């Protein structure tokens, strides 16, 4: 299935009649479809398939955009790196009764797409550590009530148990006995070891991986952080480090933690390691759900590396999941 770019061009011009779209390009996405507009703007659309029920269809289907809008307004003045600010926001139109949101494009490319030397990576690690320090240090009392995270202790154990049940039911038929036993031990520690979860909740990004970190090669700096749709919904600071460990390895993680000014306990380090392994199963389940061998095979490779303590474990396959939805 290909994306009808003209359809989305029409939606933008209907929702924002003062904006003339002279150029539009589909750039991918996961939970939403993302378009570059006029070489200067990024527009995000929910899939609009009606899969989320609610009294207000536009807010139910595109709840993450309303959430991001609130997050950006509250956090942008408090962070040391640029984040998007929605300049355009509409609840939709007759042909697309879902929210439409656009912001001025931040410079740079995703960190995952960049090949950096050790000196450049050291600079990136320092900036990321400083950014996460500022993000996690935001007093929750200054945030709107709807942005304050839940208790990560009960949520983390509950989510781990729920995910394991799904993995056991849907993914275990693909795994051999040794892989099943390793997976069971991983999740059992996550949901049974209460000492891991003695922590104070912080505001987290929630999807902090290389695809959402922008790097400006000409300046040698991190130029922005994007995609805050899951921000604040976790509360566990370890969640913002686990994809860095999985995607970039232990040395990079240690450089980030060296620049992180908040407390890093032994329990937090253990949660980072466990989460870095847990997240590979989300890709595996996605591949099974969509019957896409690419994601299944990539997740299986990550599982092999995790089981054998190879570093790095590897990241989610760099392929848009939005075009075929």
Short mmCIF file of N, CA and C in Angstrom, two decimals, residues 48-53 61 98 325:
data_model
loop_
_atom_site.label_atom_id
_atom_site.label_comp_id
_atom_site.label_asym_id
_atom_site.label_seq_id
_atom_site.Cartn_x
_atom_site.Cartn_y
_atom_site.Cartn_z
N UNK A 48 -5.91 7.30 11.62
CA UNK A 48 -7.30 7.56 11.28
C UNK A 48 -8.07 6.34 10.86
N UNK A 49 -7.79 5.19 11.49
CA UNK A 49 -8.49 3.97 11.10
C UNK A 49 -9.65 3.64 12.03
N UNK A 50 -9.92 4.57 12.97
CA UNK A 50 -11.04 4.34 13.87
C UNK A 50 -10.82 3.26 14.90
N UNK A 51 -9.57 2.88 15.12
CA UNK A 51 -9.31 1.76 16.02
C UNK A 51 -9.38 2.12 17.49
N UNK A 52 -9.40 3.42 17.78
CA UNK A 52 -9.48 3.86 19.17
C UNK A 52 -10.86 4.44 19.43
N UNK A 53 -11.59 3.84 20.35
CA UNK A 53 -12.95 4.29 20.62
C UNK A 53 -12.95 5.48 21.56
N UNK A 61 -8.68 9.17 18.57
CA UNK A 61 -7.77 8.61 17.58
C UNK A 61 -6.40 9.26 17.63
N UNK A 98 -9.73 13.86 12.39
CA UNK A 98 -8.73 13.54 13.39
C UNK A 98 -7.75 14.71 13.47
N UNK A 325 0.18 0.68 7.04
CA UNK A 325 -0.94 0.62 7.98
C UNK A 325 -2.16 1.31 7.40
#
